[in-house]
Amino acid sequence: MACSPSKAPKQRVQDVKGDLFSCPATDSLAHCISEDCRMGAGIAVIFKKKFGGIKELKSQNKKTGEVAFLKDGDRYVYYLITKKKASDKPTYDSLRKSLEAMQDHCLANGVKSVSMPRIGCGLDGLQWEKVSDILENIFSETDIKITVYSL
């Protein structure tokens, strides 16, 4: 017997093909970094060039499992702190805690949509299926839309 549409869970995470930086200017952005805010590889390099703010991020003194942010006009740029040093690898638990911290900030600040790459799955080596499930679980009870960009 098929489930009726009303019983299906809301899907909060949408996958799209394309350039993350072509997302609507109203979307907040998110990606993963280390506590040291190095941002020397992967998409983090582009975030560093586009938004700067390294001193401001470091001054927030965030630890693994937390989230730092910059304000960019009417939106936020979220820096999910998923590991201590740039050379470390994140865990699913540190990613989940960072996403929960981001969700709290989004809810407190009226953020309705966040665009991100496949966080933790590039150089950090996490599996997208697991990361996607974590995103769905964290944001399923909110009105926050998550758009995930992949090239």
C-alpha positions as a LaTeX table, in Angstrom:
\begin{tabular}{lrrr}
\hline
Residue & $x$ (\AA) & $y$ (\AA) & $z$ (\AA) \\
\hline
Met1 & 0.00 & 0.00 & 0.00 \\
Ala2 & 1.40 & 3.39 & $-0.97$ \\
Cys3 & 1.81 & 6.19 & 1.56 \\
Ser4 & $-0.56$ & 9.09 & 1.10 \\
Pro5 & 1.22 & 12.35 & 0.16 \\
Ser6 & 0.15 & 14.00 & 3.42 \\
Lys7 & 2.10 & 11.40 & 5.42 \\
Ala8 & 5.36 & 11.89 & 3.49 \\
Pro9 & 8.02 & 13.82 & 5.44 \\
Lys10 & 8.85 & 17.31 & 4.26 \\
Gln11 & 12.04 & 17.34 & 2.26 \\
Arg12 & 14.17 & 20.26 & 3.33 \\
Val13 & 17.30 & 19.49 & 1.32 \\
Gln14 & 17.29 & 20.08 & $-2.43$ \\
Asp15 & 20.19 & 19.04 & $-4.68$ \\
Val16 & 20.95 & 21.17 & $-7.73$ \\
Lys17 & 23.70 & 21.08 & $-10.34$ \\
Gly18 & 25.52 & 24.36 & $-10.71$ \\
Asp19 & 27.79 & 26.96 & $-9.22$ \\
Leu20 & 27.12 & 27.65 & $-5.53$ \\
Phe21 & 27.91 & 31.33 & $-6.03$ \\
Ser22 & 25.10 & 31.64 & $-8.59$ \\
Cys23 & 22.54 & 31.01 & $-5.82$ \\
Pro24 & 20.00 & 33.77 & $-5.06$ \\
Ala25 & 21.59 & 36.76 & $-3.29$ \\
Thr26 & 18.98 & 36.31 & $-0.54$ \\
Asp27 & 20.31 & 32.86 & 0.39 \\
Ser28 & 22.74 & 32.58 & 3.25 \\
Leu29 & 25.81 & 30.44 & 2.46 \\
Ala30 & 27.56 & 27.71 & 4.43 \\
His31 & 30.73 & 25.63 & 4.21 \\
Cys32 & 33.13 & 23.80 & 6.52 \\
Ile33 & 36.40 & 25.07 & 7.96 \\
Ser34 & 38.82 & 24.28 & 10.78 \\
Glu35 & 39.22 & 26.19 & 14.06 \\
Asp36 & 42.40 & 27.81 & 12.70 \\
Cys37 & 40.41 & 29.47 & 9.84 \\
Arg38 & 43.17 & 28.60 & 7.34 \\
Met39 & 40.91 & 28.06 & 4.33 \\
Gly40 & 43.83 & 27.08 & 2.11 \\
Ala41 & 42.21 & 24.43 & $-0.09$ \\
Gly42 & 39.01 & 23.50 & $-1.88$ \\
Ile43 & 35.97 & 25.78 & $-1.99$ \\
Ala44 & 37.13 & 27.45 & 1.25 \\
Val45 & 39.73 & 29.35 & $-0.81$ \\
Ile46 & 36.90 & 30.93 & $-2.85$ \\
Phe47 & 34.99 & 31.86 & 0.33 \\
Lys48 & 38.17 & 33.46 & 1.72 \\
Lys49 & 38.67 & 35.53 & $-1.46$ \\
Lys50 & 35.01 & 36.50 & $-1.81$ \\
Phe51 & 34.20 & 37.39 & 1.80 \\
Gly52 & 37.51 & 37.92 & 3.64 \\
Gly53 & 36.83 & 38.55 & 7.32 \\
Ile54 & 39.44 & 36.14 & 8.66 \\
Lys55 & 40.23 & 38.37 & 11.66 \\
Glu56 & 36.52 & 38.69 & 12.47 \\
Leu57 & 36.03 & 34.92 & 12.19 \\
Lys58 & 39.05 & 34.22 & 14.41 \\
Ser59 & 37.84 & 36.78 & 16.98 \\
Gln60 & 34.63 & 34.76 & 17.40 \\
Asn61 & 36.89 & 32.06 & 18.91 \\
Lys62 & 34.64 & 29.18 & 17.83 \\
Lys63 & 35.57 & 25.59 & 18.54 \\
Thr64 & 34.88 & 22.32 & 16.72 \\
Gly65 & 31.13 & 21.68 & 16.63 \\
Glu66 & 30.24 & 25.39 & 16.57 \\
Val67 & 29.57 & 27.88 & 13.79 \\
Ala68 & 31.19 & 31.23 & 13.00 \\
Phe69 & 29.59 & 33.70 & 10.62 \\
Leu70 & 30.04 & 36.90 & 8.68 \\
Lys71 & 27.24 & 39.26 & 7.68 \\
Asp72 & 27.12 & 39.91 & 3.92 \\
Gly73 & 24.43 & 42.50 & 3.22 \\
Asp74 & 21.12 & 40.93 & 4.23 \\
Arg75 & 22.49 & 37.40 & 4.46 \\
Tyr76 & 24.91 & 35.40 & 6.57 \\
Val77 & 27.92 & 33.41 & 5.49 \\
Tyr78 & 28.26 & 30.44 & 7.84 \\
Tyr79 & 31.58 & 28.79 & 8.62 \\
Leu80 & 30.87 & 25.36 & 10.11 \\
Ile81 & 33.78 & 24.52 & 12.41 \\
Thr82 & 34.13 & 20.77 & 11.90 \\
Lys83 & 37.75 & 20.11 & 12.91 \\
Lys84 & 40.60 & 21.55 & 14.95 \\
Lys85 & 43.31 & 21.96 & 12.28 \\
Ala86 & 43.12 & 22.25 & 8.50 \\
Ser87 & 45.01 & 18.95 & 8.17 \\
Asp88 & 42.47 & 17.07 & 10.36 \\
Lys89 & 39.36 & 15.30 & 9.11 \\
Pro90 & 35.88 & 16.07 & 10.48 \\
Thr91 & 33.60 & 13.48 & 12.06 \\
Tyr92 & 29.88 & 13.10 & 11.36 \\
Asp93 & 29.33 & 14.15 & 14.97 \\
Ser94 & 31.33 & 17.40 & 14.67 \\
Leu95 & 29.51 & 18.20 & 11.41 \\
Arg96 & 26.12 & 17.51 & 13.03 \\
Lys97 & 26.92 & 19.76 & 16.01 \\
Ser98 & 28.05 & 22.58 & 13.69 \\
Leu99 & 24.86 & 22.23 & 11.63 \\
Glu100 & 22.75 & 22.32 & 14.80 \\
Ala101 & 24.54 & 25.52 & 15.84 \\
Met102 & 23.88 & 26.99 & 12.38 \\
Gln103 & 20.21 & 25.98 & 12.61 \\
Asp104 & 19.91 & 27.77 & 15.98 \\
His105 & 21.43 & 30.93 & 14.46 \\
Cys106 & 19.15 & 30.69 & 11.40 \\
Leu107 & 16.03 & 30.35 & 13.56 \\
Ala108 & 17.08 & 33.21 & 15.85 \\
Asn109 & 17.80 & 35.51 & 12.88 \\
Gly110 & 14.96 & 34.70 & 10.49 \\
Val111 & 17.10 & 32.92 & 7.89 \\
Lys112 & 14.81 & 30.99 & 5.51 \\
Ser113 & 17.24 & 29.56 & 2.96 \\
Val114 & 20.85 & 28.39 & 3.01 \\
Ser115 & 22.91 & 27.31 & 0.00 \\
Met116 & 26.00 & 25.14 & 0.41 \\
Pro117 & 28.28 & 22.74 & $-1.41$ \\
Arg118 & 28.23 & 19.03 & $-0.51$ \\
Ile119 & 29.74 & 19.92 & 2.86 \\
Gly120 & 32.37 & 17.62 & 4.29 \\
Cys121 & 32.41 & 15.45 & 1.16 \\
Gly122 & 35.17 & 16.99 & $-0.93$ \\
Leu123 & 38.63 & 17.09 & 0.60 \\
Asp124 & 37.21 & 16.08 & 4.00 \\
Gly125 & 36.07 & 12.69 & 2.67 \\
Leu126 & 32.69 & 12.23 & 4.37 \\
Gln127 & 29.99 & 10.26 & 2.50 \\
Trp128 & 27.25 & 12.40 & 0.97 \\
Glu129 & 24.47 & 9.90 & 1.74 \\
Lys130 & 25.21 & 10.20 & 5.48 \\
Val131 & 25.71 & 13.99 & 5.37 \\
Ser132 & 22.44 & 14.40 & 3.44 \\
Asp133 & 20.59 & 12.36 & 6.09 \\
Ile134 & 22.07 & 14.54 & 8.85 \\
Leu135 & 20.92 & 17.70 & 7.03 \\
Glu136 & 17.40 & 16.30 & 6.55 \\
Asn137 & 17.16 & 15.27 & 10.22 \\
Ile138 & 18.34 & 18.63 & 11.55 \\
Phe139 & 16.21 & 20.84 & 9.30 \\
Ser140 & 13.09 & 18.66 & 8.86 \\
Glu141 & 11.12 & 20.42 & 11.60 \\
Thr142 & 11.98 & 23.93 & 10.38 \\
Asp143 & 10.94 & 26.17 & 7.48 \\
Ile144 & 14.57 & 26.58 & 6.45 \\
Lys145 & 15.28 & 25.44 & 2.89 \\
Ile146 & 18.72 & 23.94 & 2.23 \\
Thr147 & 19.98 & 23.97 & $-1.36$ \\
Val148 & 23.05 & 21.86 & $-2.06$ \\
Tyr149 & 25.09 & 22.74 & $-5.14$ \\
Ser150 & 27.35 & 20.32 & $-6.97$ \\
Leu151 & 29.18 & 20.97 & $-10.22$ \\
\hline
\end{tabular}
